[in-house]
Every structure is written in C-alpha cells, then in structure tokens.
PDB file of C-alpha atoms in Angstrom:
ATOM      1  CA  MET A 240     -21.961  10.029  11.272  1.00  0.00           C
ATOM      2  CA  SER A 241     -21.356   6.417  12.243  1.00  0.00           C
ATOM      3  CA  LEU A 242     -18.192   5.620  10.276  1.00  0.00           C
ATOM      4  CA  THR A 243     -14.651   6.484  11.357  1.00  0.00           C
ATOM      5  CA  LEU A 244     -11.661   5.452   9.264  1.00  0.00           C
ATOM      6  CA  HIS A 245      -8.438   5.137  11.233  1.00  0.00           C
ATOM      7  CA  CYS A 246      -5.775   5.776   8.639  1.00  0.00           C
ATOM      8  CA  HIS A 247      -2.944   7.921   7.338  1.00  0.00           C
ATOM      9  CA  PRO A 248      -3.163   9.829   4.031  1.00  0.00           C
ATOM     10  CA  LEU A 249       0.229   8.504   2.880  1.00  0.00           C
ATOM     11  CA  ALA A 250      -0.471   4.829   3.592  1.00  0.00           C
ATOM     12  CA  ALA A 251      -1.155   2.797   0.456  1.00  0.00           C
ATOM     13  CA  PHE A 252      -3.880   0.570   1.860  1.00  0.00           C
ATOM     14  CA  ALA A 253      -5.546   3.540   3.539  1.00  0.00           C
ATOM     15  CA  GLN A 254      -5.609   5.290   0.176  1.00  0.00           C
ATOM     16  CA  LYS A 255      -7.309   2.249  -1.315  1.00  0.00           C
ATOM     17  CA  VAL A 256     -10.223   2.579   1.113  1.00  0.00           C
ATOM     18  CA  LEU A 257     -10.323   6.369   0.872  1.00  0.00           C
ATOM     19  CA  ILE A 258     -10.810   6.077  -2.889  1.00  0.00           C
ATOM     20  CA  ALA A 259     -13.782   3.775  -2.288  1.00  0.00           C
ATOM     21  CA  LEU A 260     -15.315   6.172   0.232  1.00  0.00           C
ATOM     22  CA  TYR A 261     -14.853   9.240  -1.964  1.00  0.00           C
ATOM     23  CA  GLU A 262     -16.031   7.432  -5.088  1.00  0.00           C
ATOM     24  CA  ASN A 263     -19.449   6.927  -3.508  1.00  0.00           C
ATOM     25  CA  GLY A 264     -19.551  10.038  -1.350  1.00  0.00           C
ATOM     26  CA  THR A 265     -19.923   7.893   1.763  1.00  0.00           C
ATOM     27  CA  PRO A 266     -20.058  10.073   4.910  1.00  0.00           C
ATOM     28  CA  PHE A 267     -17.258   9.217   7.322  1.00  0.00           C
ATOM     29  CA  LYS A 268     -14.810  10.803   9.739  1.00  0.00           C
ATOM     30  CA  PRO A 269     -11.097  10.322   9.037  1.00  0.00           C
ATOM     31  CA  HIS A 270      -8.901   9.803  12.082  1.00  0.00           C
ATOM     32  CA  ILE A 271      -5.227  10.183  11.210  1.00  0.00           C
ATOM     33  CA  VAL A 272      -3.068   7.722  13.122  1.00  0.00           C
ATOM     34  CA  ASP A 273       0.532   8.677  13.883  1.00  0.00           C
ATOM     35  CA  LEU A 274       2.220   5.354  14.591  1.00  0.00           C
ATOM     36  CA  GLY A 275       5.362   7.252  15.588  1.00  0.00           C
ATOM     37  CA  ASP A 276       3.529   8.725  18.566  1.00  0.00           C
ATOM     38  CA  PRO A 277       3.538   6.170  21.442  1.00  0.00           C
ATOM     39  CA  ALA A 278       0.136   7.218  22.785  1.00  0.00           C
ATOM     40  CA  ALA A 279      -1.509   7.197  19.353  1.00  0.00           C
ATOM     41  CA  ASN A 280       0.118   3.860  18.528  1.00  0.00           C
ATOM     42  CA  ALA A 281      -1.116   2.311  21.769  1.00  0.00           C
ATOM     43  CA  ALA A 282      -4.649   3.655  21.246  1.00  0.00           C
ATOM     44  CA  PHE A 283      -4.736   2.267  17.715  1.00  0.00           C
ATOM     45  CA  LYS A 284      -3.545  -1.166  18.858  1.00  0.00           C
ATOM     46  CA  ARG A 285      -6.313  -1.252  21.432  1.00  0.00           C
ATOM     47  CA  LEU A 286      -8.673  -0.921  18.482  1.00  0.00           C
ATOM     48  CA  TRP A 287      -6.802  -3.458  16.330  1.00  0.00           C
ATOM     49  CA  PRO A 288      -3.902  -5.281  18.049  1.00  0.00           C
ATOM     50  CA  ILE A 289      -2.229  -6.130  14.733  1.00  0.00           C
ATOM     51  CA  GLY A 290      -1.583  -2.411  14.300  1.00  0.00           C
ATOM     52  CA  LYS A 291      -2.028  -2.252  10.518  1.00  0.00           C
ATOM     53  CA  MET A 292      -3.967   0.525   8.798  1.00  0.00           C
ATOM     54  CA  PRO A 293      -6.659   1.166   7.803  1.00  0.00           C
ATOM     55  CA  VAL A 294      -9.353   0.146  10.261  1.00  0.00           C
ATOM     56  CA  LEU A 295     -13.006   1.130   9.907  1.00  0.00           C
ATOM     57  CA  ARG A 296     -15.137   1.663  12.988  1.00  0.00           C
ATOM     58  CA  ASP A 297     -18.915   1.585  12.557  1.00  0.00           C
ATOM     59  CA  ASP A 298     -20.501   2.832  15.784  1.00  0.00           C
ATOM     60  CA  VAL A 299     -24.085   2.287  14.638  1.00  0.00           C
ATOM     61  CA  ARG A 300     -23.493  -1.399  13.906  1.00  0.00           C
ATOM     62  CA  ASP A 301     -20.870  -1.701  16.671  1.00  0.00           C
ATOM     63  CA  ARG A 302     -18.359  -3.231  14.270  1.00  0.00           C
ATOM     64  CA  THR A 303     -14.614  -2.810  13.890  1.00  0.00           C
ATOM     65  CA  ILE A 304     -13.431  -3.840  10.443  1.00  0.00           C
ATOM     66  CA  PRO A 305      -9.745  -4.184   9.508  1.00  0.00           C
ATOM     67  CA  GLU A 306      -8.171  -5.037   6.131  1.00  0.00           C
ATOM     68  CA  SER A 307      -8.749  -2.814   3.113  1.00  0.00           C
ATOM     69  CA  SER A 308     -10.535  -5.332   0.890  1.00  0.00           C
ATOM     70  CA  ILE A 309     -12.860  -6.402   3.696  1.00  0.00           C
ATOM     71  CA  ILE A 310     -13.613  -2.769   4.500  1.00  0.00           C
ATOM     72  CA  ILE A 311     -14.591  -2.054   0.888  1.00  0.00           C
ATOM     73  CA  GLU A 312     -16.815  -5.133   0.763  1.00  0.00           C
ATOM     74  CA  TYR A 313     -18.380  -4.100   4.071  1.00  0.00           C
ATOM     75  CA  LEU A 314     -19.124  -0.661   2.649  1.00  0.00           C
ATOM     76  CA  ALA A 315     -20.598  -2.214  -0.501  1.00  0.00           C
ATOM     77  CA  GLN A 316     -22.879  -4.384   1.614  1.00  0.00           C
ATOM     78  CA  HIS A 317     -24.025  -1.893   4.251  1.00  0.00           C
ATOM     79  CA  TYR A 318     -23.359   1.551   2.701  1.00  0.00           C
ATOM     80  CA  PRO A 319     -23.741   1.098  -1.064  1.00  0.00           C
ATOM     81  CA  GLY A 320     -23.413   4.017  -3.438  1.00  0.00           C
ATOM     82  CA  ALA A 321     -23.766   4.800  -7.120  1.00  0.00           C
ATOM     83  CA  THR A 322     -20.554   2.975  -8.034  1.00  0.00           C
ATOM     84  CA  ALA A 323     -20.832  -0.763  -7.469  1.00  0.00           C
ATOM     85  CA  LEU A 324     -17.250  -1.424  -6.467  1.00  0.00           C
ATOM     86  CA  LEU A 325     -18.011  -5.126  -6.202  1.00  0.00           C
ATOM     87  CA  PRO A 326     -20.193  -6.374  -9.098  1.00  0.00           C
ATOM     88  CA  ALA A 327     -23.418  -8.183  -8.229  1.00  0.00           C
ATOM     89  CA  ASP A 328     -22.707 -10.974 -10.701  1.00  0.00           C
ATOM     90  CA  PRO A 329     -20.903 -13.742  -8.739  1.00  0.00           C
ATOM     91  CA  ASP A 330     -18.416 -14.535 -11.502  1.00  0.00           C
ATOM     92  CA  LEU A 331     -17.539 -10.885 -12.027  1.00  0.00           C
ATOM     93  CA  ALA A 332     -17.256 -10.401  -8.271  1.00  0.00           C
ATOM     94  CA  LEU A 333     -14.819 -13.299  -8.069  1.00  0.00           C
ATOM     95  CA  ALA A 334     -12.753 -11.897 -10.946  1.00  0.00           C
ATOM     96  CA  THR A 335     -12.743  -8.485  -9.252  1.00  0.00           C
ATOM     97  CA  ARG A 336     -11.504 -10.006  -6.003  1.00  0.00           C
ATOM     98  CA  LEU A 337      -8.731 -11.734  -7.949  1.00  0.00           C
ATOM     99  CA  ARG A 338      -7.578  -8.449  -9.511  1.00  0.00           C
ATOM    100  CA  ASP A 339      -7.794  -6.777  -6.108  1.00  0.00           C
ATOM    101  CA  ARG A 340      -5.625  -9.496  -4.580  1.00  0.00           C
ATOM    102  CA  PHE A 341      -3.219  -9.277  -7.507  1.00  0.00           C
ATOM    103  CA  TYR A 342      -2.520  -5.590  -6.896  1.00  0.00           C
ATOM    104  CA  ASP A 343      -2.231  -6.070  -3.141  1.00  0.00           C
ATOM    105  CA  HIS A 344       0.017  -9.140  -3.177  1.00  0.00           C
ATOM    106  CA  TYR A 345       2.096  -8.734  -6.322  1.00  0.00           C
ATOM    107  CA  VAL A 346       2.444  -4.945  -6.603  1.00  0.00           C
ATOM    108  CA  ALA A 347       1.832  -3.345  -3.202  1.00  0.00           C
ATOM    109  CA  TYR A 348       3.618  -6.005  -1.153  1.00  0.00           C
ATOM    110  CA  PRO A 349       6.913  -6.073  -3.119  1.00  0.00           C
ATOM    111  CA  MET A 350       6.796  -2.282  -3.322  1.00  0.00           C
ATOM    112  CA  GLN A 351       6.547  -2.123   0.463  1.00  0.00           C
ATOM    113  CA  ARG A 352       9.490  -4.510   0.823  1.00  0.00           C
ATOM    114  CA  ILE A 353      11.637  -2.085  -1.167  1.00  0.00           C
ATOM    115  CA  VAL A 354      10.380   0.909   0.808  1.00  0.00           C
ATOM    116  CA  ALA A 355      11.011  -0.874   4.115  1.00  0.00           C
ATOM    117  CA  ASP A 356      14.558  -1.667   3.041  1.00  0.00           C
ATOM    118  CA  ARG A 357      15.228   1.998   2.298  1.00  0.00           C
ATOM    119  CA  LEU A 358      14.184   2.857   5.847  1.00  0.00           C
ATOM    120  CA  ARG A 359      16.728   0.490   7.375  1.00  0.00           C
ATOM    121  CA  PRO A 360      20.232   1.551   8.422  1.00  0.00           C
ATOM    122  CA  PRO A 361      22.871   0.736   5.792  1.00  0.00           C
ATOM    123  CA  ASP A 362      24.196  -2.261   7.697  1.00  0.00           C
ATOM    124  CA  GLY A 363      20.701  -3.741   7.895  1.00  0.00           C
ATOM    125  CA  ARG A 364      19.842  -3.637   4.201  1.00  0.00           C
ATOM    126  CA  ASP A 365      18.674  -6.753   2.348  1.00  0.00           C
ATOM    127  CA  PRO A 366      19.860  -6.566  -1.287  1.00  0.00           C
ATOM    128  CA  ILE A 367      18.684 -10.095  -2.035  1.00  0.00           C
ATOM    129  CA  GLY A 368      15.189  -9.325  -0.758  1.00  0.00           C
ATOM    130  CA  VAL A 369      15.085  -6.101  -2.781  1.00  0.00           C
ATOM    131  CA  ALA A 370      16.166  -7.935  -5.934  1.00  0.00           C
ATOM    132  CA  GLU A 371      13.418 -10.512  -5.369  1.00  0.00           C
ATOM    133  CA  ALA A 372      10.843  -7.748  -4.896  1.00  0.00           C
ATOM    134  CA  GLN A 373      11.996  -5.971  -8.042  1.00  0.00           C
ATOM    135  CA  ALA A 374      11.735  -9.186 -10.042  1.00  0.00           C
ATOM    136  CA  GLN A 375       8.193  -9.750  -8.795  1.00  0.00           C
ATOM    137  CA  LEU A 376       7.252  -6.186  -9.709  1.00  0.00           C
ATOM    138  CA  ARG A 377       8.614  -6.595 -13.239  1.00  0.00           C
ATOM    139  CA  THR A 378       6.514  -9.732 -13.693  1.00  0.00           C
ATOM    140  CA  ALA A 379       3.446  -7.929 -12.347  1.00  0.00           C
ATOM    141  CA  TYR A 380       4.089  -5.004 -14.697  1.00  0.00           C
ATOM    142  CA  ASP A 381       4.093  -7.398 -17.656  1.00  0.00           C
ATOM    143  CA  VAL A 382       0.743  -8.863 -16.591  1.00  0.00           C
ATOM    144  CA  ILE A 383      -0.823  -5.432 -15.998  1.00  0.00           C
ATOM    145  CA  ASP A 384       0.477  -4.073 -19.280  1.00  0.00           C
ATOM    146  CA  GLN A 385      -1.224  -6.923 -21.113  1.00  0.00           C
ATOM    147  CA  GLN A 386      -4.464  -6.616 -19.135  1.00  0.00           C
ATOM    148  CA  THR A 387      -4.769  -2.875 -19.705  1.00  0.00           C
ATOM    149  CA  ALA A 388      -3.874  -2.863 -23.406  1.00  0.00           C
ATOM    150  CA  ASP A 389      -7.545  -2.686 -24.419  1.00  0.00           C
ATOM    151  CA  SER A 390      -9.258  -2.025 -21.089  1.00  0.00           C
ATOM    152  CA  THR A 391     -10.198   1.290 -19.477  1.00  0.00           C
ATOM    153  CA  TRP A 392     -10.217  -0.063 -15.931  1.00  0.00           C
ATOM    154  CA  ALA A 393      -9.014  -3.228 -14.240  1.00  0.00           C
ATOM    155  CA  MET A 394     -12.345  -4.949 -14.976  1.00  0.00           C
ATOM    156  CA  GLY A 395     -13.022  -3.390 -18.362  1.00  0.00           C
ATOM    157  CA  ASP A 396     -15.503  -0.513 -18.420  1.00  0.00           C
ATOM    158  CA  MET A 397     -16.403  -0.797 -14.716  1.00  0.00           C
ATOM    159  CA  PHE A 398     -14.536   1.089 -12.002  1.00  0.00           C
ATOM    160  CA  THR A 399     -14.305  -1.416  -9.139  1.00  0.00           C
ATOM    161  CA  MET A 400     -12.540  -2.388  -5.948  1.00  0.00           C
ATOM    162  CA  ALA A 401      -9.660  -3.610  -8.118  1.00  0.00           C
ATOM    163  CA  ASP A 402      -9.018  -0.064  -9.321  1.00  0.00           C
ATOM    164  CA  CYS A 403      -9.066   1.200  -5.739  1.00  0.00           C
ATOM    165  CA  ALA A 404      -6.281  -1.302  -5.041  1.00  0.00           C
ATOM    166  CA  ALA A 405      -4.411  -0.512  -8.253  1.00  0.00           C
ATOM    167  CA  LEU A 406      -3.876   3.213  -7.703  1.00  0.00           C
ATOM    168  CA  PRO A 407      -1.706   3.263  -4.559  1.00  0.00           C
ATOM    169  CA  ALA A 408       0.077   0.056  -5.554  1.00  0.00           C
ATOM    170  CA  LEU A 409       1.046   1.324  -9.008  1.00  0.00           C
ATOM    171  CA  TYR A 410       1.654   4.913  -7.915  1.00  0.00           C
ATOM    172  CA  TYR A 411       4.196   3.947  -5.273  1.00  0.00           C
ATOM    173  CA  ALA A 412       5.649   1.079  -7.292  1.00  0.00           C
ATOM    174  CA  ASN A 413       6.497   3.545 -10.044  1.00  0.00           C
ATOM    175  CA  GLU A 414       8.456   5.517  -7.436  1.00  0.00           C
ATOM    176  CA  VAL A 415      10.635   2.557  -6.433  1.00  0.00           C
ATOM    177  CA  LEU A 416      10.868   0.801  -9.820  1.00  0.00           C
ATOM    178  CA  PRO A 417       9.680   3.091 -12.647  1.00  0.00           C
ATOM    179  CA  PHE A 418       7.728   1.436 -15.440  1.00  0.00           C
ATOM    180  CA  ARG A 419       6.510   4.304 -17.635  1.00  0.00           C
ATOM    181  CA  SER A 420       9.134   3.851 -20.336  1.00  0.00           C
ATOM    182  CA  SER A 421       8.837   0.063 -20.453  1.00  0.00           C
ATOM    183  CA  HIS A 422       5.095  -0.589 -19.967  1.00  0.00           C
ATOM    184  CA  ARG A 423       3.103   2.054 -21.800  1.00  0.00           C
ATOM    185  CA  HIS A 424      -0.332   0.470 -21.290  1.00  0.00           C
ATOM    186  CA  ALA A 425       0.196   0.216 -17.537  1.00  0.00           C
ATOM    187  CA  ALA A 426       1.437   3.814 -17.553  1.00  0.00           C
ATOM    188  CA  SER A 427      -1.675   4.989 -19.412  1.00  0.00           C
ATOM    189  CA  TYR A 428      -3.843   3.096 -16.937  1.00  0.00           C
ATOM    190  CA  LEU A 429      -2.104   4.836 -14.045  1.00  0.00           C
ATOM    191  CA  ASP A 430      -2.734   8.179 -15.743  1.00  0.00           C
ATOM    192  CA  ARG A 431      -6.444   7.384 -16.095  1.00  0.00           C
ATOM    193  CA  LEU A 432      -6.580   6.462 -12.438  1.00  0.00           C
ATOM    194  CA  THR A 433      -4.953   9.681 -11.280  1.00  0.00           C
ATOM    195  CA  GLN A 434      -7.489  11.715 -13.280  1.00  0.00           C
ATOM    196  CA  ARG A 435     -10.442  10.112 -11.498  1.00  0.00           C
ATOM    197  CA  PRO A 436     -11.864  12.736  -9.074  1.00  0.00           C
ATOM    198  CA  ALA A 437     -11.877  10.419  -6.042  1.00  0.00           C
ATOM    199  CA  VAL A 438      -8.288   9.418  -6.756  1.00  0.00           C
ATOM    200  CA  ALA A 439      -7.141  12.988  -7.351  1.00  0.00           C
ATOM    201  CA  ARG A 440      -8.584  13.931  -3.966  1.00  0.00           C
ATOM    202  CA  VAL A 441      -6.693  11.116  -2.226  1.00  0.00           C
ATOM    203  CA  LEU A 442      -3.418  12.107  -3.881  1.00  0.00           C
ATOM    204  CA  ALA A 443      -3.950  15.771  -2.968  1.00  0.00           C
ATOM    205  CA  GLU A 444      -4.538  14.861   0.677  1.00  0.00           C
ATOM    206  CA  ALA A 445      -1.322  12.833   0.711  1.00  0.00           C
ATOM    207  CA  GLU A 446       0.776  15.614  -0.801  1.00  0.00           C
ATOM    208  CA  PRO A 447       1.684  17.365   2.501  1.00  0.00           C
ATOM    209  CA  TYR A 448       3.205  14.077   3.673  1.00  0.00           C
ATOM    210  CA  ARG A 449       4.966  13.148   0.429  1.00  0.00           C
ATOM    211  CA  HIS A 450       8.372  14.169   1.790  1.00  0.00           C
ATOM    212  CA  LEU A 451       8.160  11.260   4.214  1.00  0.00           C
ATOM    213  CA  PHE A 452       8.323   8.736   1.370  1.00  0.00           C
ATOM    214  CA  PRO A 453      11.911   7.378   1.242  1.00  0.00           C
ATOM    215  CA  ARG A 454      13.757   8.135  -1.984  1.00  0.00           C
TER     216      ARG A 454
END
C-alpha cells in the first residue's frame, strides 16, 4: 500500500479527500494527526511545514501532496477509479474546478471563520468578522439553492470532486448558520450527499469526535 493520508476524521478538508478515496475504493492507510500533541504536530510539520491537513504521501512515486483539491486531482491522474471525479472533457473539468473552489472558498472558509471565533476566549471574539462570514454564507446558500433546484449533484448527474467539497462545507455550515428552513433545494442536496455510501462512511468515522465541534 503506497498511499498514506495524514488527516483527522473531523477536519472538513480531510473529509473531502476521504470521500474521494472511498468513492473509488482506493487503497490507502489513514494516519490520524493530533495537532494538539506537540510531537505529532512537529512530525506533521516536517512532512508539510504549513501544517494544514490533509496531506497525501505516495511512497511508490516518492511524492508528498498537500491541498485537498490537488490531492483529488492527483488521485484521478495516478489512481483512477470507476467514478471520474474530474471529467475528461476540458470544459466540464474547468466547471467542476470552479464548483470545487466555490464550496472551499465561499462555504468552507467562512464556516471555519465562525468556528475559529467560537474557540477564542470571550475577550478575543470578532463579532464583525463573524457577521461578514455569515453574510458570505447566506449569499453562497442562495447560489447553491438555485444551482441545485433541478440538479442531482453539483455538476448535474455526475458525482464529482465538487460534491466531495460540498459535503463537509455544507454539513458544518448548517451547524453554524442553519439553512434547512430557508433553502430547501440546498437542504435536499445535502440530504442526497449524506446518503451516498462514501459520504455516510466519512460521517460515521467522524462521529466519535463530534463532541469536539464547538457549539
């Protein structure tokens, strides 16, 4: 087994890559990184000094690949499976990358700003930053609700890298700024995602750590 994914089951961007791996049944070894442990943190930063998860290590090709979208594209190129997470058609691939970036930048990122603020001591909170993040999420919800009104997945009938990005972003965003009552198409899309076997497996693996998510 040449692939090792350095990750944590609760981390949104790690979940994105785990969905891709499980979707295609790609053999790999998960290595859970505890950033709260000084030794584990130091070892992980020797692998990737930026210290952000996930990171894929491919021993056969002697490659270390950070960044969730790049990891999924690397897997599509060197370890393809039955589900083409990145379409072969160049125009569709570009559109898929755009949707992937949309979920990462405009859903996952503002969600993480809100989560990070909840982890701060009361005198270090940033209400203006939280309000900005909430406003960006509401705008993103509007866009997603329109896109998913007559579409099974982010790219229509194809399950792609964009859907891998959508699940953790939407799942956690709904925890910090619920949208089920206001954006029914986006809510239905999230339900379809959670019923996908690869996604259900990722969520089940995260469950023992769910108490760590700040409420």
